[in-house]
mmCIF file of C-alpha atoms in Angstrom:
data_model
loop_
_atom_site.group_PDB
_atom_site.id
_atom_site.type_symbol
_atom_site.label_atom_id
_atom_site.label_comp_id
_atom_site.label_asym_id
_atom_site.label_seq_id
_atom_site.Cartn_x
_atom_site.Cartn_y
_atom_site.Cartn_z
ATOM 1 C CA UNK A 7 125.226 159.503 95.483
ATOM 2 C CA UNK A 8 128.409 161.474 95.678
ATOM 3 C CA UNK A 9 127.265 164.133 98.106
ATOM 4 C CA UNK A 10 125.339 164.297 101.339
ATOM 5 C CA UNK A 11 122.446 165.952 99.511
ATOM 6 C CA UNK A 12 120.805 165.425 96.183
ATOM 7 C CA UNK A 13 120.755 168.145 93.558
ATOM 8 C CA UNK A 14 117.033 167.487 93.087
ATOM 9 C CA UNK A 15 114.603 170.156 94.269
ATOM 10 C CA UNK A 16 112.091 168.877 96.858
ATOM 11 C CA UNK A 17 108.492 170.036 97.012
ATOM 12 C CA UNK A 18 108.141 171.036 93.373
ATOM 13 C CA UNK A 19 104.682 169.450 92.974
ATOM 14 C CA UNK A 20 105.719 166.978 90.252
ATOM 15 C CA UNK A 21 105.555 163.229 90.625
ATOM 16 C CA UNK A 22 108.744 161.296 89.980
ATOM 17 C CA UNK A 23 108.868 157.900 88.353
ATOM 18 C CA UNK A 24 110.098 154.888 90.305
ATOM 19 C CA UNK A 25 113.671 154.927 91.603
ATOM 20 C CA UNK A 26 116.245 153.117 89.503
ATOM 21 C CA UNK A 27 119.879 152.385 90.123
ATOM 22 C CA UNK A 28 122.530 153.367 87.617
ATOM 23 C CA UNK A 29 126.313 153.073 87.726
ATOM 24 C CA UNK A 30 128.038 156.438 87.377
ATOM 25 C CA UNK A 31 131.803 156.309 86.843
ATOM 26 C CA UNK A 32 131.921 152.903 88.502
ATOM 27 C CA UNK A 33 129.822 153.690 91.581
ATOM 28 C CA UNK A 34 126.106 153.327 92.310
ATOM 29 C CA UNK A 35 123.899 156.382 91.820
ATOM 30 C CA UNK A 36 120.193 157.080 92.205
ATOM 31 C CA UNK A 37 117.976 158.094 89.299
ATOM 32 C CA UNK A 38 114.258 158.125 88.517
ATOM 33 C CA UNK A 39 112.424 156.670 85.555
ATOM 34 C CA UNK A 40 111.455 159.454 83.186
ATOM 35 C CA UNK A 41 114.486 161.640 83.795
ATOM 36 C CA UNK A 42 117.330 162.088 81.356
ATOM 37 C CA UNK A 43 120.805 160.763 82.008
ATOM 38 C CA UNK A 44 122.004 164.391 82.089
ATOM 39 C CA UNK A 45 119.465 165.239 84.812
ATOM 40 C CA UNK A 46 120.498 162.220 86.887
ATOM 41 C CA UNK A 47 124.193 163.112 86.626
ATOM 42 C CA UNK A 48 123.571 166.762 87.503
ATOM 43 C CA UNK A 49 121.343 165.746 90.431
ATOM 44 C CA UNK A 50 124.281 163.686 91.631
ATOM 45 C CA UNK A 51 126.068 167.050 91.989
ATOM 46 C CA UNK A 52 128.201 166.914 88.860
ATOM 47 C CA UNK A 53 127.461 169.699 86.399
ATOM 48 C CA UNK A 54 130.310 168.814 84.027
ATOM 49 C CA UNK A 55 129.140 165.979 81.801
ATOM 50 C CA UNK A 56 132.253 165.757 79.649
ATOM 51 C CA UNK A 57 135.596 167.464 79.068
ATOM 52 C CA UNK A 58 137.220 168.591 75.862
ATOM 53 C CA UNK A 59 140.607 167.316 74.756
ATOM 54 C CA UNK A 60 142.154 170.253 76.627
ATOM 55 C CA UNK A 61 140.154 169.285 79.756
ATOM 56 C CA UNK A 62 137.696 172.198 79.561
ATOM 57 C CA UNK A 63 134.431 171.101 81.227
ATOM 58 C CA UNK A 64 131.195 171.033 79.253
ATOM 59 C CA UNK A 65 127.682 170.514 80.559
ATOM 60 C CA UNK A 66 124.013 170.750 79.811
ATOM 61 C CA UNK A 67 123.334 173.443 77.227
ATOM 62 C CA UNK A 68 120.580 173.018 74.636
ATOM 63 C CA UNK A 69 118.571 170.208 76.224
ATOM 64 C CA UNK A 70 117.411 168.860 72.864
ATOM 65 C CA UNK A 71 120.372 166.922 71.492
ATOM 66 C CA UNK A 72 121.659 169.536 69.055
ATOM 67 C CA UNK A 73 124.815 170.942 70.673
ATOM 68 C CA UNK A 74 126.515 167.678 71.775
ATOM 69 C CA UNK A 75 127.925 169.310 74.939
ATOM 70 C CA UNK A 76 126.250 166.619 77.069
ATOM 71 C CA UNK A 77 127.828 163.559 75.463
ATOM 72 C CA UNK A 78 128.945 160.770 77.769
ATOM 73 C CA UNK A 79 129.679 157.067 77.469
ATOM 74 C CA UNK A 80 126.405 155.224 78.137
ATOM 75 C CA UNK A 81 126.444 151.423 78.299
ATOM 76 C CA UNK A 82 129.810 151.455 76.535
ATOM 77 C CA UNK A 83 128.668 153.724 73.684
ATOM 78 C CA UNK A 84 130.680 156.974 73.494
ATOM 79 C CA UNK A 85 129.163 160.268 72.320
ATOM 80 C CA UNK A 86 125.704 159.448 73.668
ATOM 81 C CA UNK A 87 123.636 162.630 73.964
ATOM 82 C CA UNK A 88 122.553 162.396 77.598
ATOM 83 C CA UNK A 89 119.958 165.168 77.454
ATOM 84 C CA UNK A 90 117.782 162.986 75.186
ATOM 85 C CA UNK A 91 118.657 159.574 76.671
ATOM 86 C CA UNK A 92 116.360 158.336 79.456
ATOM 87 C CA UNK A 93 117.725 156.479 82.468
ATOM 88 C CA UNK A 94 116.905 152.841 82.988
ATOM 89 C CA UNK A 95 117.737 150.355 85.707
ATOM 90 C CA UNK A 96 121.337 149.136 85.644
ATOM 91 C CA UNK A 97 122.621 151.474 82.930
ATOM 92 C CA UNK A 98 126.288 152.443 83.120
ATOM 93 C CA UNK A 99 127.335 156.041 82.562
ATOM 94 C CA UNK A 100 130.880 157.383 82.333
ATOM 95 C CA UNK A 101 132.233 160.871 81.909
ATOM 96 C CA UNK A 102 133.957 161.412 78.599
ATOM 97 C CA UNK A 103 137.153 163.284 77.808
ATOM 98 C CA UNK A 104 137.357 164.176 74.113
ATOM 99 C CA UNK A 105 136.292 160.974 72.340
ATOM 100 C CA UNK A 106 137.325 158.559 75.116
ATOM 101 C CA UNK A 107 135.829 157.469 78.439
ATOM 102 C CA UNK A 108 137.391 159.419 81.295
ATOM 103 C CA UNK A 109 138.536 156.148 82.880
ATOM 104 C CA UNK A 110 140.612 155.295 79.792
ATOM 105 C CA UNK A 111 142.236 158.723 79.774
ATOM 106 C CA UNK A 112 142.870 158.592 83.524
ATOM 107 C CA UNK A 113 144.367 155.082 83.295
ATOM 108 C CA UNK A 114 146.677 156.129 80.467
ATOM 109 C CA UNK A 115 147.793 159.327 82.199
ATOM 110 C CA UNK A 116 147.941 157.884 85.699
ATOM 111 C CA UNK A 117 145.830 160.854 86.774
ATOM 112 C CA UNK A 118 142.355 160.401 88.305
ATOM 113 C CA UNK A 119 139.466 162.247 86.623
ATOM 114 C CA UNK A 120 138.820 165.528 88.379
ATOM 115 C CA UNK A 121 136.721 168.583 87.582
#
């Protein structure tokens, strides 16, 4: 995880699924079976799920796959709606800038992805 603390709320009375490991922007991250990719990314303390072509951050909005503000590159597939995609062990997730993975934009610009 990227921070010292998780963005998940403890003591909420719900049972989580088993822990699974995902790769988020090239580094290991913790997720739980039954949670969406968007929830796992936000719990990892990153509320911006993608950026527009002009680098304006976008995040979770509708939660039902209609608005497309949550699209990320999942297992190499760009424009994956992360609010309706469930995490699974070993999945790779990358932030997206416009229609490209953030890593491709950063490599081309020589500028690391920042929010």
